PDB file of C-alpha atoms in Angstrom:
ATOM      1  CA  HIS A1114      -0.053   0.404   0.286  1.00 97.00           C
ATOM      2  CA  GLU A1115       1.224   3.236  -0.801  1.00 95.00           C
ATOM      3  CA  ALA A1116       2.028   5.775   2.096  1.00 92.00           C
ATOM      4  CA  GLY A1117      -0.037   8.242   2.289  1.00 89.00           C
ATOM      5  CA  THR A1118      -3.273   7.238   0.447  1.00 93.00           C
ATOM      6  CA  THR A1119      -5.997   5.958   2.941  1.00 95.00           C
ATOM      7  CA  TYR A1120      -6.226   2.605   3.537  1.00 97.00           C
ATOM      8  CA  SER A1121      -9.576  -0.320   3.508  1.00 97.00           C
ATOM      9  CA  ASP A1122      -9.257  -3.263   4.882  1.00 97.00           C
ATOM     10  CA  GLU A1123     -11.248  -5.603   2.358  1.00 97.00           C
ATOM     11  CA  GLY A1124     -11.676  -7.789   5.372  1.00 97.00           C
ATOM     12  CA  ALA A1125     -13.197 -11.378   5.176  1.00 97.00           C
ATOM     13  CA  THR A1126     -16.092 -13.712   5.696  1.00 97.00           C
ATOM     14  CA  ALA A1127     -16.556 -17.074   7.419  1.00 97.00           C
ATOM     15  CA  THR A1128     -19.143 -20.216   7.011  1.00 96.00           C
ATOM     16  CA  ASP A1129     -19.438 -22.790   9.700  1.00 94.00           C
ATOM     17  CA  LEU A1130     -21.370 -25.954   9.239  1.00 92.00           C
ATOM     18  CA  GLY A1131     -23.013 -23.807   5.853  1.00 90.00           C
ATOM     19  CA  SER A1132     -23.495 -20.624   7.551  1.00 94.00           C
ATOM     20  CA  SER A1133     -21.917 -17.845   8.330  1.00 95.00           C
ATOM     21  CA  VAL A1134     -20.374 -17.019  11.333  1.00 95.00           C
ATOM     22  CA  ASN A1135     -19.091 -13.629  12.250  1.00 96.00           C
ATOM     23  CA  VAL A1136     -15.841 -12.672  11.976  1.00 97.00           C
ATOM     24  CA  THR A1137     -14.174  -9.979  14.106  1.00 97.00           C
ATOM     25  CA  THR A1138     -10.944  -8.416  13.232  1.00 97.00           C
ATOM     26  CA  SER A1139      -8.649  -6.214  14.956  1.00 97.00           C
ATOM     27  CA  GLY A1140      -4.635  -4.636  13.945  1.00 97.00           C
ATOM     28  CA  ALA A1141      -4.874  -1.174  12.159  1.00 97.00           C
ATOM     29  CA  VAL A1142      -2.588  -0.087   9.558  1.00 97.00           C
ATOM     30  CA  ASP A1143      -0.696   3.439  10.050  1.00 96.00           C
ATOM     31  CA  ALA A1144      -0.837   4.294   6.136  1.00 94.00           C
ATOM     32  CA  SER A1145       0.854   7.431   7.141  1.00 89.00           C
ATOM     33  CA  THR A1146       3.979   5.481   7.984  1.00 90.00           C
ATOM     34  CA  VAL A1147       6.124   3.041   6.417  1.00 92.00           C
ATOM     35  CA  GLY A1148       5.880  -0.506   7.714  1.00 95.00           C
ATOM     36  CA  SER A1149       4.879  -3.666   7.490  1.00 98.00           C
ATOM     37  CA  TYR A1150       1.693  -3.961   9.322  1.00 98.00           C
ATOM     38  CA  THR A1151      -1.118  -7.392  10.300  1.00 98.00           C
ATOM     39  CA  ILE A1152      -4.880  -7.660  10.113  1.00 98.00           C
ATOM     40  CA  THR A1153      -6.104 -10.590  12.275  1.00 98.00           C
ATOM     41  CA  TYR A1154      -9.671 -11.884  11.531  1.00 98.00           C
ATOM     42  CA  SER A1155     -11.069 -14.728  14.072  1.00 98.00           C
ATOM     43  CA  ALA A1156     -14.742 -16.737  13.800  1.00 97.00           C
ATOM     44  CA  THR A1157     -16.257 -18.472  16.534  1.00 96.00           C
ATOM     45  CA  ASP A1158     -18.432 -21.109  16.254  1.00 93.00           C
ATOM     46  CA  GLY A1159     -18.536 -21.184  20.102  1.00 90.00           C
ATOM     47  CA  THR A1160     -16.586 -24.424  20.094  1.00 92.00           C
ATOM     48  CA  SER A1161     -13.840 -23.870  18.000  1.00 94.00           C
ATOM     49  CA  THR A1162     -12.105 -20.539  16.907  1.00 96.00           C
ATOM     50  CA  ALA A1163     -10.220 -19.532  13.369  1.00 97.00           C
ATOM     51  CA  THR A1164      -8.020 -16.869  12.693  1.00 97.00           C
ATOM     52  CA  GLY A1165      -6.243 -16.017   9.550  1.00 97.00           C
ATOM     53  CA  THR A1166      -4.348 -12.817   8.669  1.00 98.00           C
ATOM     54  CA  ARG A1167      -3.297 -10.268   6.094  1.00 98.00           C
ATOM     55  CA  THR A1168      -0.417  -8.378   5.256  1.00 98.00           C
ATOM     56  CA  VAL A1169       0.258  -4.971   4.694  1.00 98.00           C
ATOM     57  CA  ASN A1170       3.021  -2.695   4.062  1.00 98.00           C
ATOM     58  CA  VAL A1171       3.287   0.586   3.809  1.00 96.00           C
ATOM     59  CA  VAL A1172       6.072   0.999   0.967  1.00 96.00           C
ATOM     60  CA  ASP A1173       6.571   4.694   0.339  1.00 94.00           C
ATOM     61  CA  THR A1174       7.511   5.451  -3.589  1.00 94.00           C
ATOM     62  CA  THR A1175       6.315   8.552  -3.800  1.00 94.00           C
ATOM     63  CA  ALA A1176       9.131  11.283  -4.295  1.00 95.00           C
ATOM     64  CA  PRO A1177       8.297  14.810  -1.683  1.00 96.00           C
ATOM     65  CA  GLU A1178       6.635  17.772  -3.953  1.00 96.00           C
ATOM     66  CA  ILE A1179       8.481  20.720  -4.910  1.00 98.00           C
ATOM     67  CA  ARG A1180       6.576  23.944  -5.048  1.00 97.00           C
ATOM     68  CA  ILE A1181       9.200  26.729  -6.934  1.00 98.00           C
ATOM     69  CA  ALA A1182       7.633  30.562  -5.374  1.00 98.00           C
ATOM     70  CA  GLY A1183       7.070  32.965  -7.640  1.00 97.00           C
ATOM     71  CA  LEU A1184       7.603  31.950 -12.127  1.00 97.00           C
ATOM     72  CA  ARG A1185       9.689  29.137 -12.854  1.00 97.00           C
ATOM     73  CA  THR A1186      10.797  31.151 -15.707  1.00 98.00           C
ATOM     74  CA  VAL A1187      12.878  34.339 -14.913  1.00 98.00           C
ATOM     75  CA  THR A1188      13.876  37.474 -17.119  1.00 98.00           C
ATOM     76  CA  HIS A1189      16.195  39.640 -14.665  1.00 98.00           C
ATOM     77  CA  GLU A1190      18.265  43.075 -16.262  1.00 97.00           C
ATOM     78  CA  ALA A1191      21.604  43.005 -15.489  1.00 96.00           C
ATOM     79  CA  GLY A1192      23.481  45.237 -13.038  1.00 92.00           C
ATOM     80  CA  THR A1193      20.615  44.553 -10.202  1.00 95.00           C
ATOM     81  CA  THR A1194      20.772  42.934  -7.862  1.00 96.00           C
ATOM     82  CA  TYR A1195      18.877  39.302  -7.949  1.00 97.00           C
ATOM     83  CA  SER A1196      17.240  38.056  -5.078  1.00 97.00           C
ATOM     84  CA  ASP A1197      15.857  33.641  -5.414  1.00 98.00           C
ATOM     85  CA  GLU A1198      12.677  33.137  -3.853  1.00 97.00           C
ATOM     86  CA  GLY A1199      12.976  30.223  -3.314  1.00 98.00           C
ATOM     87  CA  ALA A1200      10.671  26.588  -3.221  1.00 98.00           C
ATOM     88  CA  THR A1201       8.838  24.752  -0.493  1.00 98.00           C
ATOM     89  CA  ALA A1202       8.605  20.938  -0.862  1.00 98.00           C
ATOM     90  CA  THR A1203       5.804  18.527   1.622  1.00 96.00           C
ATOM     91  CA  ASP A1204       6.041  14.791   1.724  1.00 93.00           C
ATOM     92  CA  LEU A1205       3.438  12.696   3.929  1.00 87.00           C
ATOM     93  CA  GLY A1206       1.864  15.808   4.599  1.00 85.00           C
ATOM     94  CA  SER A1207       4.423  17.311   6.225  1.00 90.00           C
ATOM     95  CA  SER A1208       7.517  19.715   5.426  1.00 95.00           C
ATOM     96  CA  VAL A1209      10.409  18.449   3.517  1.00 96.00           C
ATOM     97  CA  ASN A1210      13.851  20.669   3.661  1.00 97.00           C
ATOM     98  CA  VAL A1211      14.868  21.861   0.482  1.00 98.00           C
ATOM     99  CA  THR A1212      18.559  22.442  -0.839  1.00 98.00           C
ATOM    100  CA  THR A1213      19.411  25.279  -3.415  1.00 98.00           C
ATOM    101  CA  SER A1214      22.004  24.851  -6.068  1.00 98.00           C
ATOM    102  CA  GLY A1215      23.207  27.310  -8.846  1.00 98.00           C
ATOM    103  CA  THR A1216      23.812  31.352  -8.704  1.00 97.00           C
ATOM    104  CA  VAL A1217      22.657  33.671 -11.323  1.00 98.00           C
ATOM    105  CA  ASN A1218      26.132  36.098 -12.243  1.00 97.00           C
ATOM    106  CA  ALA A1219      23.507  38.994 -12.441  1.00 95.00           C
ATOM    107  CA  SER A1220      26.426  41.367 -14.085  1.00 93.00           C
ATOM    108  CA  LYS A1221      26.733  38.594 -16.870  1.00 94.00           C
ATOM    109  CA  VAL A1222      23.829  38.091 -19.674  1.00 96.00           C
ATOM    110  CA  GLY A1223      23.144  34.549 -20.067  1.00 97.00           C
ATOM    111  CA  VAL A1224      20.558  31.934 -19.195  1.00 98.00           C
ATOM    112  CA  TYR A1225      21.051  30.504 -15.386  1.00 98.00           C
ATOM    113  CA  THR A1226      19.511  27.454 -13.584  1.00 98.00           C
ATOM    114  CA  ILE A1227      18.792  27.378 -10.058  1.00 98.00           C
ATOM    115  CA  THR A1228      17.945  23.692  -9.021  1.00 98.00           C
ATOM    116  CA  TYR A1229      15.766  22.726  -5.996  1.00 98.00           C
ATOM    117  CA  SER A1230      15.825  19.163  -4.055  1.00 98.00           C
ATOM    118  CA  ALA A1231      14.136  17.581  -1.952  1.00 98.00           C
ATOM    119  CA  THR A1232      14.385  14.559  -0.314  1.00 96.00           C
ATOM    120  CA  ASP A1233      12.729  11.784   1.608  1.00 92.00           C
ATOM    121  CA  GLY A1234      15.274   9.471   2.860  1.00 89.00           C
ATOM    122  CA  THR A1235      13.705   6.829   0.452  1.00 90.00           C
ATOM    123  CA  ASN A1236      12.794   9.365  -2.713  1.00 95.00           C
ATOM    124  CA  THR A1237      14.727  12.670  -4.209  1.00 97.00           C
ATOM    125  CA  ALA A1238      12.207  15.050  -6.238  1.00 97.00           C
ATOM    126  CA  THR A1239      14.623  18.109  -8.093  1.00 98.00           C
ATOM    127  CA  ALA A1240      12.670  20.877  -9.944  1.00 98.00           C
ATOM    128  CA  THR A1241      14.236  23.853 -12.048  1.00 98.00           C
ATOM    129  CA  ARG A1242      14.323  27.812 -12.507  1.00 98.00           C
ATOM    130  CA  THR A1243      15.501  29.049 -15.711  1.00 98.00           C
ATOM    131  CA  VAL A1244      17.223  32.570 -15.193  1.00 98.00           C
ATOM    132  CA  THR A1245      17.716  35.116 -18.101  1.00 98.00           C
ATOM    133  CA  VAL A1246      19.865  37.873 -16.591  1.00 98.00           C
ATOM    134  CA  VAL A1247      18.952  40.835 -20.360  1.00 97.00           C
ATOM    135  CA  ASP A1248      21.092  43.903 -20.339  1.00 97.00           C
ATOM    136  CA  THR A1249      18.555  46.332 -21.857  1.00 97.00           C
ATOM    137  CA  THR A1250      19.726  49.672 -19.959  1.00 96.00           C
ATOM    138  CA  ALA A1251      22.109  51.856 -22.186  1.00 96.00           C
ATOM    139  CA  PRO A1252      25.223  53.516 -20.862  1.00 96.00           C
ATOM    140  CA  VAL A1253      25.259  56.532 -19.198  1.00 97.00           C
ATOM    141  CA  ILE A1254      27.206  59.541 -20.324  1.00 97.00           C
ATOM    142  CA  THR A1255      28.702  61.882 -17.621  1.00 97.00           C
ATOM    143  CA  LEU A1256      30.430  64.760 -19.258  1.00 98.00           C
ATOM    144  CA  ASN A1257      34.464  65.735 -17.990  1.00 98.00           C
ATOM    145  CA  GLY A1258      33.904  69.761 -17.416  1.00 97.00           C
ATOM    146  CA  GLN A1259      30.836  71.786 -17.807  1.00 97.00           C
ATOM    147  CA  PRO A1260      28.323  71.309 -20.464  1.00 98.00           C
ATOM    148  CA  LEU A1261      28.872  75.457 -21.835  1.00 98.00           C
ATOM    149  CA  VAL A1262      32.447  76.900 -21.801  1.00 98.00           C
ATOM    150  CA  ILE A1263      33.904  80.196 -22.992  1.00 98.00           C
ATOM    151  CA  HIS A1264      36.098  79.957 -24.434  1.00 98.00           C
ATOM    152  CA  GLU A1265      38.402  82.906 -26.253  1.00 97.00           C
ATOM    153  CA  ALA A1266      39.165  82.637 -29.564  1.00 97.00           C
ATOM    154  CA  GLY A1267      42.566  82.730 -31.461  1.00 94.00           C
ATOM    155  CA  GLU A1268      43.519  79.630 -28.293  1.00 96.00           C
ATOM    156  CA  GLU A1269      43.589  76.202 -29.157  1.00 96.00           C
ATOM    157  CA  TYR A1270      40.688  73.856 -27.962  1.00 97.00           C
ATOM    158  CA  MET A1271      41.415  70.656 -26.048  1.00 97.00           C
ATOM    159  CA  ASP A1272      37.978  69.240 -25.437  1.00 97.00           C
ATOM    160  CA  LEU A1273      38.162  67.651 -22.230  1.00 97.00           C
ATOM    161  CA  GLY A1274      35.354  64.664 -22.780  1.00 97.00           C
ATOM    162  CA  ALA A1275      33.144  61.948 -21.595  1.00 98.00           C
ATOM    163  CA  ILE A1276      33.660  58.431 -20.052  1.00 97.00           C
ATOM    164  CA  ALA A1277      30.155  56.273 -20.425  1.00 97.00           C
ATOM    165  CA  ASN A1278      29.268  53.996 -17.544  1.00 95.00           C
ATOM    166  CA  ASP A1279      27.498  50.565 -18.511  1.00 95.00           C
ATOM    167  CA  ALA A1280      25.830  48.589 -15.856  1.00 90.00           C
ATOM    168  CA  VAL A1281      27.046  45.881 -18.151  1.00 92.00           C
ATOM    169  CA  ASP A1282      30.384  46.375 -19.376  1.00 92.00           C
ATOM    170  CA  ALA A1283      33.253  47.700 -18.258  1.00 89.00           C
ATOM    171  CA  LYS A1284      34.490  49.638 -20.567  1.00 92.00           C
ATOM    172  CA  VAL A1285      32.176  51.783 -23.313  1.00 96.00           C
ATOM    173  CA  GLU A1286      34.012  53.634 -25.726  1.00 96.00           C
ATOM    174  CA  VAL A1287      32.828  56.891 -26.135  1.00 97.00           C
ATOM    175  CA  ASN A1288      32.490  58.575 -29.882  1.00 97.00           C
ATOM    176  CA  ILE A1289      32.687  62.287 -29.888  1.00 97.00           C
ATOM    177  CA  SER A1290      31.931  64.475 -33.526  1.00 97.00           C
ATOM    178  CA  GLY A1291      31.589  68.538 -33.680  1.00 97.00           C
ATOM    179  CA  VAL A1292      34.420  71.224 -35.153  1.00 96.00           C
ATOM    180  CA  ILE A1293      36.009  74.065 -32.905  1.00 97.00           C
ATOM    181  CA  LEU A1294      36.791  76.540 -35.315  1.00 97.00           C
ATOM    182  CA  THR A1295      38.821  78.857 -32.716  1.00 97.00           C
ATOM    183  CA  SER A1296      39.550  81.010 -35.652  1.00 95.00           C
ATOM    184  CA  THR A1297      35.263  82.537 -36.061  1.00 97.00           C
ATOM    185  CA  PRO A1298      33.659  83.468 -33.104  1.00 97.00           C
ATOM    186  CA  GLY A1299      29.894  81.751 -32.664  1.00 98.00           C
ATOM    187  CA  ASP A1300      28.747  78.789 -30.825  1.00 98.00           C
ATOM    188  CA  TYR A1301      29.622  75.021 -31.542  1.00 98.00           C
ATOM    189  CA  VAL A1302      28.920  71.899 -30.147  1.00 98.00           C
ATOM    190  CA  ILE A1303      30.483  68.864 -29.393  1.00 98.00           C
ATOM    191  CA  SER A1304      28.098  66.190 -29.471  1.00 98.00           C
ATOM    192  CA  TYR A1305      28.998  62.531 -26.996  1.00 98.00           C
ATOM    193  CA  THR A1306      27.249  59.261 -28.108  1.00 98.00           C
ATOM    194  CA  ALA A1307      27.849  55.545 -26.380  1.00 98.00           C
ATOM    195  CA  VAL A1308      26.418  51.587 -27.811  1.00 97.00           C
ATOM    196  CA  ASP A1309      26.923  48.808 -25.489  1.00 96.00           C
ATOM    197  CA  SER A1310      27.411  45.692 -26.165  1.00 94.00           C
ATOM    198  CA  SER A1311      24.152  44.566 -26.122  1.00 95.00           C
ATOM    199  CA  GLY A1312      22.859  47.684 -28.773  1.00 95.00           C
ATOM    200  CA  ASN A1313      21.716  50.134 -26.603  1.00 97.00           C
ATOM    201  CA  LYS A1314      21.968  53.218 -26.802  1.00 97.00           C
ATOM    202  CA  ALA A1315      23.154  55.919 -24.703  1.00 97.00           C
ATOM    203  CA  LYS A1316      21.356  59.546 -24.478  1.00 94.00           C
ATOM    204  CA  ASN A1317      23.541  61.595 -26.790  1.00 94.00           C
ATOM    205  CA  LEU A1318      24.869  64.698 -24.432  1.00 97.00           C
ATOM    206  CA  GLU A1319      26.163  67.831 -25.925  1.00 98.00           C
ATOM    207  CA  ARG A1320      28.957  71.056 -24.497  1.00 98.00           C
ATOM    208  CA  LYS A1321      28.619  74.494 -25.654  1.00 98.00           C
ATOM    209  CA  VAL A1322      31.221  75.479 -27.080  1.00 98.00           C
ATOM    210  CA  THR A1323      30.780  79.685 -27.289  1.00 98.00           C
ATOM    211  CA  VAL A1324      33.794  81.452 -29.590  1.00 98.00           C
ATOM    212  CA  VAL A1325      34.467  84.611 -27.577  1.00 98.00           C
ATOM    213  CA  ASP A1326      36.862  87.486 -28.874  1.00 97.00           C
ATOM    214  CA  THR A1327      37.348  89.847 -26.044  1.00 96.00           C
ATOM    215  CA  THR A1328      41.713  90.352 -26.884  1.00 94.00           C
ATOM    216  CA  ALA A1329      42.289  93.853 -28.477  1.00 94.00           C
ATOM    217  CA  PRO A1330      44.331  94.337 -31.548  1.00 91.00           C
ATOM    218  CA  MET A1331      48.113  94.029 -30.870  1.00 92.00           C
ATOM    219  CA  LEU A1332      49.527  97.472 -32.366  1.00 95.00           C
ATOM    220  CA  THR A1333      53.821  97.494 -33.164  1.00 95.00           C
ATOM    221  CA  LEU A1334      55.495  99.672 -34.560  1.00 95.00           C
ATOM    222  CA  LYS A1335      57.207  99.931 -37.728  1.00 95.00           C
ATOM    223  CA  GLY A1336      60.567 102.534 -36.804  1.00 93.00           C
ATOM    224  CA  ALA A1337      61.170 103.703 -33.602  1.00 94.00           C
ATOM    225  CA  ALA A1338      59.276 104.504 -31.253  1.00 93.00           C
ATOM    226  CA  SER A1339      60.838 107.705 -30.413  1.00 95.00           C
ATOM    227  CA  ILE A1340      62.519 109.872 -33.765  1.00 94.00           C
ATOM    228  CA  ILE A1341      64.442 112.826 -34.084  1.00 94.00           C
ATOM    229  CA  HIS A1342      63.687 115.080 -37.158  1.00 95.00           C
ATOM    230  CA  GLU A1343      64.549 117.748 -38.825  1.00 94.00           C
ATOM    231  CA  ALA A1344      62.468 120.755 -39.559  1.00 96.00           C
ATOM    232  CA  GLY A1345      61.350 122.318 -41.998  1.00 95.00           C
ATOM    233  CA  GLU A1346      61.855 118.189 -43.602  1.00 94.00           C
ATOM    234  CA  ALA A1347      58.769 116.340 -44.532  1.00 95.00           C
ATOM    235  CA  TYR A1348      58.093 113.568 -42.150  1.00 95.00           C
ATOM    236  CA  LYS A1349      57.098 110.319 -44.094  1.00 93.00           C
ATOM    237  CA  ASP A1350      55.866 108.149 -40.580  1.00 92.00           C
TER     238      ASP A1350
END
């Protein structure tokens, strides 16, 4: 008899000299506990007594039942902490300890498997959860220096660039575009873009550079700064 299911004894009948005789039954079967049980049947005609027995072997061939908390298939965003919800198990109406194996590297895109195991000492059950780590988050670009720059015309312009931070990629290249004509006053724009290994594009960032001319011209005399000139002669500067 399978443990955990209801046991109903089929009983016995007795006859004596062609007539039915009452049968008494003794013994019980604990269907929740594995073991061997004996049911005894007795019948008497008032003078003689007969007995018969039935052996009931309660066995456990059914593994525990594992219930996974949450979803069996999970999609998890890379760069965020993964906390597994675990699982519970019961066997013959009682709780059974669950062991968990497998890890999720939340900083690396991929498919991971968490395995849950439970045993009742005889039978072992397993269940799995699949965790897919995905990267749908774009890098974040941060400017080095100020977003608005006033630059003096005629001087060399050196852009300070920018950096891109990403939840998965340790390093993301920042592409810079735009030209500054330092000889021509005006407003110029430098643009910064970045794309991570998953193809996520960062929000474009810009720096405005205003080239201004605040430096007065420099006069250089031709000839001496102090001249002795003879009166009466024409002066040519």
